[in-house]
Amino acid sequence: MELTGEIEDIIYKNEINGYTIATFYMNNSDTVIVGYLPFVNKGDNLKITGRFVNHPEYGEQFKVETFEKIMPETLDALERYLSNGVVKGVGPATAKKIIKKFGSSTIEIIKNEPDELTKIKGITKLKAEEISNSFIENWQLWQIVGFLEKFGISAASAQTIYKKLGNDTIEKIEQDPYVLGELSIKVDFAQIDKMALEIGIEKNSLKRIDSGIRHALNLASLNGHSCVLEANLITFVGNLLGISDEYVYDGIRDLKAKEQIAVETREDISTINGKTELVVQDWIYLIEYFNAEKNIANRIIALQQAENIKKVNNIESKIKKISNINLSEKQKEAIEKINENNVTIITGGPGTGKTTIIKTIIDLYKSEGKKVVLCAPTGRAAKRMTEATGEEAKTLHRLLEIGKFTDEKPSTDIEVSMIDGDIIIIDEVSMVDMFLMNYVLKAIYKGTKLILVGDTDQLPSVGPGSVLKDIIESKRVPYIILNKIFRQAAKSKIIVNSHKVNDGIIFFDEEKNKEDCIDDFDFLPEQNQKVVQEMILDMYSKDSQIITPTKKGELGTKILNKLLQEKYNPYNDNKLEKNFGDTIFREGDKVMQTKNNYDITWVRKMEIGSGIFNGEMGQILEIDREGKIKIKFDDEKIAIYEALDLEQIEHSYAITVHKSQGSEFNEVIFPILNVPNMLLTRNLLYTGMTRAKSRLVIIGSKKAIEYMINNATTKKRNTGLRYKLEMI
């Protein structure tokens, strides 16, 4: 349907992406409209297309799919538009005077003859220019939405594009549409390419080919790869752009000359038709990714080869003096390796004694007057480390005091604060991507001991790279693999079954209870998704955490969060709430931060700081009448969220396995049913299971879980860190 009318009132507006709820006046009646309406304000006249929908809570609404701003058709409407505060220098009184003086010529006067405005008392020449410039700027914003919409680019993206490109947005895009691909926005390359061809860019132009290559490399990075085999890149880009291989080669040479990409020639052992032979292959990197790997390799080797000035003499006797724990041979070997080397890796699953090693190292080096620094990639992982050791652990972001590098395109040039410590222990290193590891190593002085602790069988980092695995496989850094479950840990069915999964063993058919085992694990078979939902709702308590493989579907986070909120934190006259798009945030809700926000201020007792990071969880304490939300996070930080910040939080009654990494929860309920095949992997099941501390309940399909246990083929990431380490 197409409707024409005027924005009578703005009920809600997200200033970041332009999502708006408004009252729309037409034909002497009002209707509520919802959709992405950037640059739209009270008093604006619009032509909108879309359809009427029934919202379960708010009734009938018109869902806007496209919109076009039109000039007000009556003088009354024009006066209301000029009065709405969008045009600088014009309020209700001035708007009335302008309309009275110029009538139907008002728009022409403001746009093309602003000096005429000085005939109105109170409008100086400077103010007239300000009015004209402001009016024209708003006019341009309207045109940007229309211009981009023709190429299938949404109004939500239009606002972001304007913020990054400024007033000359249309001209800049017409000169080079591929600039849109560099803005870190969700715009499909095919849309950009279609636009470029329609406005006359040649099919074989280097500008187009270069952009296609960069797009392909960016796509690969989203799947965790740091580089792409040249032959595969040429095939992909050739098919993407409909051009021959020779043109793609030209693009690779051009980007290499501009130092936007790097080409790494490697000799690899390859097996082809049963024959093993040496092959020479070229791997293509975006330059930032190549530099990150090169920096990691160089810094690790430099750190390892520096003089071992923190070595402790007579280590065995000193450990006996400070600790009465009987260490296993593997644990003793690990501590000896740490003492003999500047960089050491400790890897192993739950219950294998990693924490005992860390605590012994802390006590040992503190007794020698050395400063030990503990850190982890996320807030929850740092909190868990603090609880396990009794020593304060910080997040890597906080420790390095780094800026917003994760929110824009990657860079290796961010300034970091050097780490003041003799011994640095980083936990959950499997979660650390190549860019964060680059910054960590940049911040470590030579002569410092670095201990990397992690579990290579968990899911890899969300960001690109395979850092921990690559370093281990290079054999350039000493490492210990802990694979023995200690007696106390072996009493936990959670730990025993997690290790069985990791070893490819099905755990269903065992005796449910053994005398020497804690009954902390249950598997409940069920094939009906609605029944599983009901089971989750019945079992959930304030100590529970729902962990699920996916966001979508009946057992995904979106639907489960809504159901859990309705049951455990329902609408109440005494609780304030805040609408954000289709989400209702209510006092008492469990929430999670979903992106790094380095600027938001928090308080904790007498301490004031800034920065809430991706994955931190908390509870909404209070919502005030203006819609500001006060959240208390698990580490006792309290922060106030304005309307602009709300896109950064989501409900966390249920979270994905990926979001749960680095965390530990007393009780985990883990539904596995109707999961997309790409997520049915052993390491996803293992990661989810190992999040549970005291109780684990898995509900769902026996067949799906058996498939996951047998599916040990993790998606290989194309990286070059191992190669670079081996070559130094």
XYZ file of C-alpha atoms in Angstrom:
728
model
C 0.000 0.000 0.000
C 1.028 3.611 -0.507
C 0.031 6.304 1.993
C 0.659 10.052 2.004
C 0.545 12.163 5.134
C 2.411 14.010 7.861
C 4.458 12.858 10.873
C 2.343 14.126 13.733
C 4.484 12.822 16.576
C 7.609 10.696 17.139
C 6.857 8.021 19.752
C 10.309 6.400 19.623
C 13.453 6.841 17.552
C 16.786 4.998 17.560
C 19.287 7.707 16.655
C 21.881 5.121 15.600
C 19.962 3.281 12.883
C 16.852 5.440 12.385
C 14.292 2.838 13.543
C 11.202 4.899 14.324
C 7.710 4.543 15.761
C 5.520 7.529 14.894
C 1.955 8.789 14.575
C 1.088 9.459 10.926
C -1.743 11.875 10.092
C -3.676 11.485 6.830
C -7.204 12.121 5.676
C -8.311 13.384 9.096
C -7.179 10.218 10.908
C -4.079 8.888 12.638
C -2.240 5.601 12.272
C 0.922 4.278 13.932
C 3.806 3.636 11.543
C 7.014 1.677 12.294
C 10.200 1.210 10.287
C 13.600 2.642 9.439
C 12.996 6.361 8.876
C 16.326 8.201 9.219
C 16.287 12.006 8.949
C 12.521 12.023 9.563
C 11.127 14.461 12.130
C 7.850 15.701 13.501
C 6.076 17.794 10.867
C 7.669 16.030 7.869
C 5.412 15.092 4.953
C 5.979 11.583 3.592
C 4.857 9.214 0.894
C 5.293 5.728 2.397
C 4.848 2.201 1.072
C 4.365 -0.925 3.173
C 1.594 -2.925 4.779
C -0.609 -3.023 7.837
C 0.381 -5.613 10.461
C -1.077 -6.618 13.823
C 1.351 -6.346 16.725
C 0.365 -8.793 19.530
C 0.693 -6.062 22.158
C 0.210 -2.734 20.345
C -2.440 -3.638 17.788
C -2.588 -2.458 14.176
C 0.494 -0.688 12.782
C 1.703 0.239 9.316
C 5.103 -1.330 8.636
C 7.076 1.010 6.370
C 9.188 -0.611 3.654
C 10.156 2.500 1.666
C 9.547 6.198 2.134
C 9.971 9.445 0.269
C 9.940 12.892 1.815
C 7.766 15.377 -0.031
C 7.402 19.082 0.445
C 4.331 20.171 2.426
C 1.437 20.854 0.059
C -0.351 23.468 2.167
C 0.964 26.590 3.857
C -0.230 25.274 7.237
C 1.764 22.080 6.736
C 4.808 24.046 5.589
C 4.593 26.224 8.694
C 4.438 23.148 10.926
C 7.475 21.715 9.132
C 9.529 24.903 9.572
C 8.458 25.078 13.229
C 9.650 21.575 14.174
C 13.203 22.675 15.001
C 14.972 20.835 12.178
C 15.841 24.023 10.293
C 18.374 25.940 12.380
C 17.354 29.473 13.305
C 13.644 28.916 12.755
C 11.151 28.454 15.581
C 7.340 28.714 15.574
C 7.280 32.548 15.642
C 9.831 32.931 12.823
C 8.111 30.234 10.749
C 4.808 32.106 10.999
C 6.475 35.359 9.844
C 8.194 33.641 6.877
C 4.983 31.991 5.675
C 3.009 35.220 6.082
C 5.601 37.195 4.090
C 6.394 34.776 1.245
C 3.440 32.354 1.098
C 3.752 29.799 -1.687
C 7.188 31.173 -2.673
C 8.696 30.262 0.744
C 10.675 27.207 -0.389
C 12.098 28.974 -3.456
C 13.146 31.969 -1.311
C 14.845 29.832 1.376
C 16.706 27.700 -1.148
C 17.727 30.221 -3.794
C 17.220 33.770 -2.472
C 18.047 33.663 1.262
C 18.857 37.427 1.304
C 15.118 38.067 0.919
C 14.647 36.624 4.430
C 16.394 39.696 5.902
C 13.234 41.667 5.095
C 11.715 39.981 8.142
C 12.473 41.723 11.397
C 14.998 39.787 13.500
C 16.606 37.876 10.596
C 20.125 39.098 9.899
C 22.127 38.235 6.784
C 24.101 35.658 8.828
C 20.917 34.095 10.189
C 19.378 34.005 6.698
C 22.387 32.059 5.423
C 22.136 29.688 8.387
C 18.437 29.048 7.661
C 19.150 28.426 3.974
C 22.124 26.117 4.603
C 20.203 24.107 7.198
C 17.189 23.765 4.905
C 19.404 22.641 1.994
C 21.264 20.150 4.185
C 17.979 18.536 5.187
C 16.940 18.559 1.544
C 20.141 16.648 0.712
C 19.416 14.077 3.405
C 16.071 13.358 1.803
C 17.770 12.890 -1.556
C 20.371 10.478 -0.098
C 17.664 8.086 1.107
C 15.938 8.184 -2.275
C 19.211 7.817 -4.182
C 20.357 4.769 -2.213
C 16.928 3.158 -2.123
C 16.992 2.918 -5.935
C 19.880 0.492 -5.548
C 18.266 -1.595 -2.825
C 20.191 0.004 0.050
C 17.999 0.385 3.104
C 17.113 3.605 4.877
C 18.854 2.249 7.991
C 22.131 1.997 6.061
C 21.523 5.422 4.490
C 21.858 7.152 7.855
C 25.160 5.400 8.624
C 26.493 6.185 5.151
C 25.654 9.885 5.521
C 27.348 10.067 8.931
C 30.553 8.654 7.446
C 30.623 10.472 4.097
C 29.030 13.828 4.976
C 27.140 16.379 2.881
C 28.711 15.319 -0.432
C 27.535 11.722 0.005
C 25.793 11.393 -3.355
C 28.702 12.949 -5.268
C 31.242 10.706 -3.512
C 29.196 7.574 -4.241
C 28.661 8.577 -7.872
C 32.411 9.003 -8.286
C 33.187 5.684 -6.577
C 30.284 3.482 -5.379
C 32.817 0.968 -4.025
C 33.594 3.412 -1.215
C 30.476 1.898 0.426
C 32.344 -1.392 0.841
C 34.934 0.303 3.059
C 32.457 1.748 5.582
C 31.905 -1.308 7.841
C 28.172 -1.331 7.100
C 25.854 -4.146 6.128
C 25.560 -3.410 2.427
C 25.593 -6.290 -0.036
C 28.487 -6.099 -2.507
C 26.104 -7.093 -5.304
C 24.060 -3.940 -4.586
C 27.166 -1.749 -4.697
C 28.357 -3.412 -7.894
C 24.943 -3.033 -9.555
C 24.966 0.652 -8.669
C 28.483 1.089 -10.040
C 27.661 -0.540 -13.383
C 24.433 1.467 -13.706
C 26.225 4.768 -13.255
C 28.804 3.875 -15.894
C 31.831 2.247 -14.232
C 33.491 -0.114 -16.713
C 33.155 -3.846 -16.106
C 36.927 -4.356 -16.316
C 37.979 -1.214 -14.444
C 40.676 -1.682 -11.796
C 38.478 0.198 -9.327
C 35.807 -2.504 -9.660
C 38.246 -5.419 -9.614
C 40.183 -4.091 -6.611
C 36.948 -3.702 -4.691
C 35.872 -7.247 -5.618
C 39.166 -8.661 -4.338
C 38.963 -6.742 -1.062
C 35.342 -7.861 -0.665
C 36.345 -11.517 -1.150
C 39.145 -11.233 1.420
C 36.800 -9.528 3.905
C 34.255 -12.324 3.426
C 36.953 -14.886 4.187
C 37.902 -13.057 7.384
C 34.291 -13.281 8.603
C 34.740 -17.073 8.496
C 37.905 -16.836 10.586
C 40.456 -16.940 7.764
C 43.378 -14.530 7.639
C 44.285 -15.319 4.017
C 43.024 -17.001 0.846
C 44.800 -19.265 -1.621
C 45.450 -17.169 -4.732
C 43.921 -19.737 -7.125
C 40.697 -19.852 -5.094
C 40.579 -16.057 -4.850
C 40.940 -15.669 -8.616
C 38.141 -18.163 -9.286
C 35.802 -16.536 -6.750
C 36.401 -12.950 -7.912
C 36.204 -13.933 -11.587
C 32.790 -15.529 -11.008
C 31.641 -12.672 -8.767
C 32.454 -9.959 -11.325
C 31.987 -11.987 -14.527
C 35.548 -11.305 -15.727
C 38.468 -13.450 -16.901
C 41.387 -14.510 -14.691
C 43.864 -12.100 -16.306
C 41.876 -9.114 -15.047
C 41.853 -10.506 -11.487
C 45.649 -10.925 -11.716
C 45.832 -7.248 -12.739
C 43.829 -6.332 -9.627
C 46.108 -8.388 -7.355
C 49.183 -6.670 -8.818
C 47.542 -3.253 -8.427
C 46.541 -3.805 -4.786
C 49.996 -5.201 -3.997
C 51.631 -2.106 -5.511
C 49.344 0.081 -3.370
C 50.342 -2.010 -0.310
C 46.710 -2.870 0.401
C 47.346 -6.615 0.156
C 50.316 -8.922 0.752
C 51.250 -12.082 -1.146
C 52.990 -14.861 0.796
C 54.650 -17.663 -1.167
C 54.830 -20.880 0.841
C 56.258 -24.309 0.217
C 53.728 -26.832 1.521
C 53.609 -30.622 1.612
C 50.533 -31.759 -0.297
C 49.043 -35.183 -1.028
C 47.545 -35.437 -4.515
C 46.165 -38.771 -5.828
C 47.951 -40.621 -3.045
C 51.325 -39.014 -3.823
C 53.025 -36.670 -1.372
C 54.878 -33.831 -3.012
C 56.192 -30.345 -2.341
C 53.983 -27.597 -3.789
C 54.574 -23.872 -3.963
C 51.449 -21.784 -3.376
C 50.684 -18.083 -3.092
C 48.422 -16.892 -0.259
C 46.739 -13.475 -0.440
C 46.179 -11.283 2.626
C 44.656 -7.921 3.313
C 47.723 -6.037 4.533
C 46.385 -5.564 8.090
C 46.007 -9.345 8.507
C 49.470 -10.093 7.146
C 51.057 -7.514 9.439
C 49.193 -8.841 12.481
C 50.505 -12.381 11.886
C 54.032 -11.122 11.164
C 54.033 -9.033 14.357
C 52.783 -11.950 16.486
C 55.455 -14.290 15.127
C 58.306 -11.795 15.507
C 57.296 -10.719 19.006
C 56.779 -14.247 20.338
C 60.201 -15.350 19.112
C 61.851 -12.150 20.399
C 60.191 -12.645 23.784
C 61.205 -16.302 23.911
C 64.817 -15.592 22.931
C 65.305 -12.760 25.439
C 67.389 -13.451 28.540
C 65.450 -15.475 31.142
C 65.896 -12.898 33.908
C 62.844 -14.029 35.922
C 64.076 -17.597 36.390
C 63.807 -18.972 39.943
C 66.726 -21.031 41.265
C 66.150 -24.138 43.410
C 62.547 -24.143 42.279
C 61.555 -27.540 43.732
C 62.560 -26.713 47.269
C 60.901 -23.299 47.060
C 57.612 -24.812 45.878
C 57.659 -27.194 48.856
C 58.060 -24.239 51.207
C 55.076 -22.294 49.811
C 52.664 -25.134 49.005
C 51.586 -28.459 50.466
C 49.798 -29.546 47.257
C 51.035 -32.809 45.740
C 51.633 -31.885 42.132
C 51.381 -34.504 39.390
C 54.380 -35.184 37.152
C 52.702 -33.243 34.318
C 52.083 -30.269 36.593
C 55.692 -30.326 37.776
C 56.819 -30.496 34.157
C 54.607 -27.515 33.302
C 56.014 -25.397 36.143
C 59.572 -26.375 35.178
C 58.910 -25.341 31.557
C 57.499 -22.006 32.722
C 60.601 -21.423 34.830
C 62.996 -22.355 32.018
C 61.265 -20.366 29.253
C 59.907 -16.882 28.712
C 56.836 -18.113 26.776
C 54.953 -21.303 27.706
C 51.569 -22.761 26.755
C 49.393 -24.846 29.112
C 46.427 -26.516 27.466
C 43.864 -29.044 28.673
C 40.194 -29.604 29.439
C 38.269 -29.136 32.717
C 39.538 -30.974 35.782
C 43.057 -31.517 34.389
C 44.817 -29.230 36.872
C 45.356 -25.953 34.982
C 44.142 -23.852 37.937
C 46.503 -25.629 40.356
C 49.436 -24.770 38.079
C 48.361 -21.119 37.893
C 47.958 -20.841 41.683
C 51.357 -22.453 42.277
C 53.018 -20.086 39.790
C 51.379 -17.074 41.473
C 52.569 -18.168 44.942
C 56.053 -19.053 43.699
C 56.810 -15.797 41.903
C 55.119 -13.610 44.509
C 57.366 -15.231 47.131
C 60.291 -14.078 44.962
C 58.998 -10.493 45.000
C 57.765 -10.651 41.408
C 54.575 -9.013 40.122
C 52.107 -11.473 38.567
C 49.429 -10.116 36.205
C 46.301 -12.206 35.507
C 44.050 -11.488 32.529
C 41.476 -13.009 30.174
C 39.695 -11.932 26.984
C 36.238 -11.352 28.540
C 34.811 -9.936 31.759
C 33.266 -13.239 32.814
C 36.473 -15.168 32.096
C 38.437 -12.635 34.174
C 35.908 -12.933 37.016
C 36.136 -16.719 36.889
C 39.943 -16.495 37.017
C 39.720 -14.187 40.043
C 37.387 -16.604 41.856
C 39.629 -19.607 41.092
C 42.910 -17.995 42.188
C 41.905 -15.397 44.777
C 43.902 -12.789 42.804
C 42.493 -9.943 40.719
C 42.279 -10.656 36.988
C 41.539 -8.000 34.375
C 40.148 -8.151 30.871
C 42.723 -7.713 28.123
C 40.920 -4.587 26.900
C 41.120 -2.980 30.329
C 44.723 -4.055 30.865
C 45.891 -2.683 27.512
C 43.660 0.422 27.652
C 43.040 0.021 23.954
C 40.587 2.033 21.887
C 37.745 1.014 19.599
C 39.696 -1.223 17.249
C 37.080 -3.988 17.227
C 34.274 -1.714 16.071
C 35.951 -0.529 12.876
C 38.072 -2.289 10.266
C 41.110 -4.019 11.794
C 44.333 -2.136 12.362
C 47.728 -3.017 13.786
C 48.630 0.567 14.730
C 46.497 1.135 17.836
C 48.366 2.509 20.827
C 48.442 0.248 23.895
C 49.567 0.672 27.495
C 52.619 -1.427 28.318
C 51.891 -4.121 30.912
C 53.618 -3.600 34.241
C 54.354 -7.143 35.362
C 57.079 -9.777 35.675
C 54.810 -12.731 34.935
C 51.706 -12.420 32.700
C 49.174 -15.253 32.723
C 46.414 -15.136 30.090
C 43.515 -17.576 30.478
C 41.029 -18.707 27.774
C 43.530 -17.969 25.000
C 41.504 -20.020 22.501
C 39.120 -17.020 22.446
C 41.870 -14.534 21.509
C 41.910 -13.570 17.831
C 44.937 -12.453 15.833
C 44.413 -8.705 16.293
C 43.983 -8.881 20.057
C 47.036 -11.157 20.376
C 49.005 -8.653 18.295
C 48.156 -5.912 20.815
C 48.933 -8.120 23.815
C 52.418 -8.945 22.533
C 53.009 -5.308 21.611
C 52.429 -4.414 25.295
C 54.897 -6.906 26.825
C 58.456 -5.916 27.724
C 61.301 -8.276 26.806
C 62.329 -10.280 29.848
C 58.707 -10.727 30.986
C 57.392 -14.278 31.309
C 54.220 -15.002 29.332
C 52.023 -18.007 30.155
C 49.200 -18.801 27.718
C 46.458 -21.037 29.160
C 43.637 -22.449 27.090
C 41.730 -25.394 25.677
C 42.305 -26.021 21.968
C 39.265 -28.324 21.797
C 36.835 -25.462 22.430
C 35.323 -23.291 19.718
C 37.859 -20.997 18.022
C 37.868 -17.228 18.459
C 34.977 -15.256 16.995
C 37.482 -13.001 15.250
C 39.925 -14.198 12.564
C 42.914 -16.426 13.157
C 43.731 -19.638 14.979
C 46.317 -18.203 17.327
C 46.686 -20.782 20.104
C 46.520 -23.752 17.752
C 48.992 -22.227 15.278
C 51.541 -21.420 17.990
C 51.342 -24.973 19.383
C 51.615 -26.598 15.947
C 54.650 -24.475 15.055
C 56.556 -26.155 17.939
C 58.455 -22.893 18.451
C 57.011 -22.417 21.954
C 57.178 -25.047 24.729
C 53.754 -26.431 25.625
C 52.182 -28.958 27.984
C 48.961 -30.830 27.162
C 47.142 -31.867 30.350
C 44.925 -34.877 29.635
C 44.551 -36.623 33.003
C 41.398 -35.881 35.011
C 42.201 -35.492 38.700
C 40.434 -37.766 41.189
C 38.183 -35.074 42.658
C 37.194 -33.828 39.189
C 36.595 -37.427 38.053
C 33.645 -37.601 40.463
C 31.785 -35.069 38.315
C 29.725 -36.549 35.505
C 29.868 -33.136 33.801
C 33.655 -33.345 33.553
C 33.784 -37.073 32.780
C 31.182 -36.811 30.012
C 32.774 -33.654 28.578
C 36.046 -35.540 28.178
C 34.201 -38.505 26.679
C 32.629 -36.211 24.100
C 36.065 -34.805 23.338
C 37.373 -38.341 22.858
C 34.470 -39.266 20.561
C 32.725 -41.558 23.081
C 28.922 -41.724 23.352
C 27.846 -41.265 26.990
C 24.118 -42.179 26.874
C 24.257 -45.879 27.640
C 26.240 -45.716 30.868
C 24.847 -46.383 34.314
C 23.193 -43.170 35.434
C 24.653 -43.197 38.936
C 27.855 -44.610 40.295
C 28.634 -44.604 43.968
C 31.760 -42.512 43.560
C 30.187 -39.979 41.158
C 28.255 -36.807 41.819
C 24.866 -36.876 40.103
C 25.346 -33.492 38.404
C 24.446 -34.441 34.809
C 21.206 -35.405 33.040
C 20.303 -36.125 29.448
C 16.557 -35.906 28.741
C 15.592 -37.202 25.276
C 12.751 -35.292 23.591
C 11.833 -34.708 19.918
C 9.071 -32.104 20.233
C 10.315 -28.502 20.306
C 7.248 -27.175 22.120
C 7.674 -29.817 24.818
C 11.355 -28.861 25.174
C 10.296 -25.220 25.571
C 7.933 -26.221 28.393
C 10.640 -28.325 30.053
C 13.046 -25.371 29.961
C 10.422 -23.030 31.411
C 9.693 -25.511 34.229
C 13.359 -26.164 35.095
C 14.635 -22.596 34.888
C 15.667 -20.848 38.111
C 17.685 -17.755 39.029
C 20.822 -19.953 39.152
C 20.198 -21.352 35.665
C 21.703 -20.329 32.370
C 20.138 -21.512 29.134
C 22.812 -22.152 26.501
C 21.671 -22.992 22.987
C 23.510 -23.487 19.681
C 21.517 -20.914 17.729
C 19.721 -17.562 17.841
C 16.906 -18.637 15.509
C 14.081 -21.135 15.738
C 11.815 -22.363 18.529
C 14.821 -23.189 20.727
C 16.959 -20.233 19.699
C 17.848 -17.343 21.998
C 15.308 -14.884 20.556
C 12.200 -16.970 21.244
C 13.479 -18.514 24.485
C 14.368 -15.093 25.920
C 10.877 -13.834 25.182
C 9.220 -16.874 26.778
C 11.471 -16.770 29.853
C 10.870 -13.059 30.345
C 7.105 -13.570 30.083
C 7.159 -16.302 32.738
C 9.857 -15.137 35.163
C 9.722 -11.364 34.781
C 6.230 -10.602 33.434
C 4.544 -7.231 33.066
C 3.855 -5.632 36.428
C 2.328 -2.242 37.231
C 5.155 -1.700 39.736
C 7.925 -2.338 37.201
C 8.911 0.254 34.619
C 9.842 -0.888 31.146
C 11.364 0.526 27.972
C 10.460 -0.428 24.412
C 13.302 -0.730 21.913
C 12.064 -1.814 18.498
C 10.414 -5.206 19.051
C 12.154 -5.702 22.412
C 10.776 -4.782 25.836
C 13.371 -4.177 28.531
C 11.883 -4.455 32.022
C 13.225 -3.884 35.522
C 14.628 -7.212 36.750
C 15.586 -8.509 33.276
C 18.830 -10.415 32.713
C 20.814 -8.710 29.942
C 24.111 -9.006 28.096
C 26.339 -6.420 26.415
C 26.783 -7.427 22.754
C 29.564 -5.128 21.571
C 32.541 -3.293 23.023
C 31.621 0.144 24.388
C 34.756 1.902 25.566
C 33.037 5.152 26.505
C 30.163 4.191 28.788
C 30.803 5.239 32.397
C 30.352 2.836 35.315
C 30.670 2.997 39.089
C 31.594 0.249 41.539
C 31.451 1.295 45.194
C 33.973 4.184 45.331
C 35.530 3.364 41.932
C 34.610 5.128 38.666
C 35.682 3.859 35.254
C 34.583 3.472 31.643
C 34.012 0.590 29.259
C 31.576 -2.338 29.165
C 32.630 -5.149 26.851
C 31.054 -7.748 24.597
C 29.718 -10.709 26.633
C 29.412 -8.967 30.022
C 26.151 -9.928 31.745
C 24.022 -8.241 34.369
C 20.539 -7.290 35.522
C 18.366 -4.226 34.969
C 18.004 -2.546 38.358
C 15.934 0.456 37.379
C 14.332 2.284 34.440
C 13.564 5.949 35.000
C 10.707 7.995 33.532
C 12.977 9.253 30.735
C 13.755 5.689 29.673
C 17.321 5.520 31.009
C 18.251 2.010 32.134
C 20.473 1.248 35.142
C 22.260 -2.104 34.843
C 24.290 -3.900 37.493
C 26.826 -6.271 35.945
C 28.113 -9.505 37.451
C 31.336 -7.850 38.610
C 29.308 -5.232 40.561
C 29.791 -2.441 37.991
C 26.706 -0.225 37.608
C 26.164 1.685 34.341
C 23.402 3.924 32.989
C 22.251 3.220 29.421
C 20.734 6.022 27.346
C 18.334 5.318 24.464
C 21.265 5.420 22.017
C 23.011 2.595 23.907
C 20.125 0.116 23.898
C 21.101 -1.509 20.600
C 24.171 -2.811 22.471
C 22.259 -4.990 24.943
C 19.969 -7.994 24.632
C 18.205 -10.354 26.999
C 20.409 -13.129 28.400
C 18.072 -15.624 30.027
C 19.245 -17.692 27.042
C 22.574 -17.160 25.243
C 24.382 -18.925 22.396
C 27.261 -21.324 22.980
C 29.565 -18.824 21.247
C 28.528 -16.067 23.673
C 29.062 -18.417 26.642
C 32.762 -18.969 25.913
C 35.016 -18.070 28.804
C 32.116 -18.191 31.260
C 31.050 -20.681 33.912
C 27.548 -21.036 35.346
C 26.285 -23.011 38.343
C 23.533 -24.701 36.343
C 23.335 -25.013 32.553
C 20.290 -26.153 30.572
C 21.413 -27.037 27.043
C 18.697 -27.790 24.417
C 19.870 -29.564 21.246
C 17.079 -30.168 18.744
C 16.490 -29.041 15.141
C 19.938 -27.420 15.012
C 21.371 -26.393 11.605
C 23.897 -28.996 10.407
C 26.754 -26.488 10.302
C 26.479 -26.131 14.099
C 26.387 -29.875 14.856
C 30.064 -30.155 15.773
C 31.938 -31.874 18.582
C 33.691 -28.704 19.722
C 30.394 -26.793 20.007
C 28.895 -29.579 22.173
C 32.077 -29.783 24.264
C 32.236 -26.001 24.730
C 28.599 -25.824 25.861
C 28.971 -28.733 28.289
C 32.102 -27.318 29.910
C 30.284 -24.086 30.837
C 28.453 -25.928 33.647
C 29.962 -25.904 37.129
C 27.501 -27.765 39.399
C 24.649 -29.000 37.194
C 24.187 -29.763 33.466
C 20.947 -30.805 31.794
C 20.977 -31.588 28.074
C 17.538 -31.877 26.472
C 16.781 -32.968 22.937
C 17.749 -35.303 20.163
C 19.933 -38.332 20.863
C 20.597 -38.620 17.141
C 21.804 -34.987 16.878
C 24.121 -35.391 19.889
C 25.579 -38.641 18.517
C 26.184 -36.840 15.228
C 27.957 -33.989 17.072
C 30.151 -36.396 19.022
C 31.197 -38.149 15.813
C 31.665 -34.899 13.883
C 35.209 -33.970 14.935
C 35.955 -32.199 11.658
C 36.329 -28.593 12.717
C 36.292 -26.048 9.944
C 39.926 -25.420 9.052
C 40.943 -21.792 9.132
C 43.373 -20.582 6.502
C 46.098 -18.798 8.432
C 49.843 -18.239 8.108
C 50.957 -17.734 11.712
C 52.307 -21.266 12.040
C 54.269 -20.850 8.793
C 55.722 -17.504 9.867
C 56.804 -18.925 13.237
C 58.448 -21.898 11.545
C 60.327 -19.634 9.131
C 61.924 -17.422 11.810
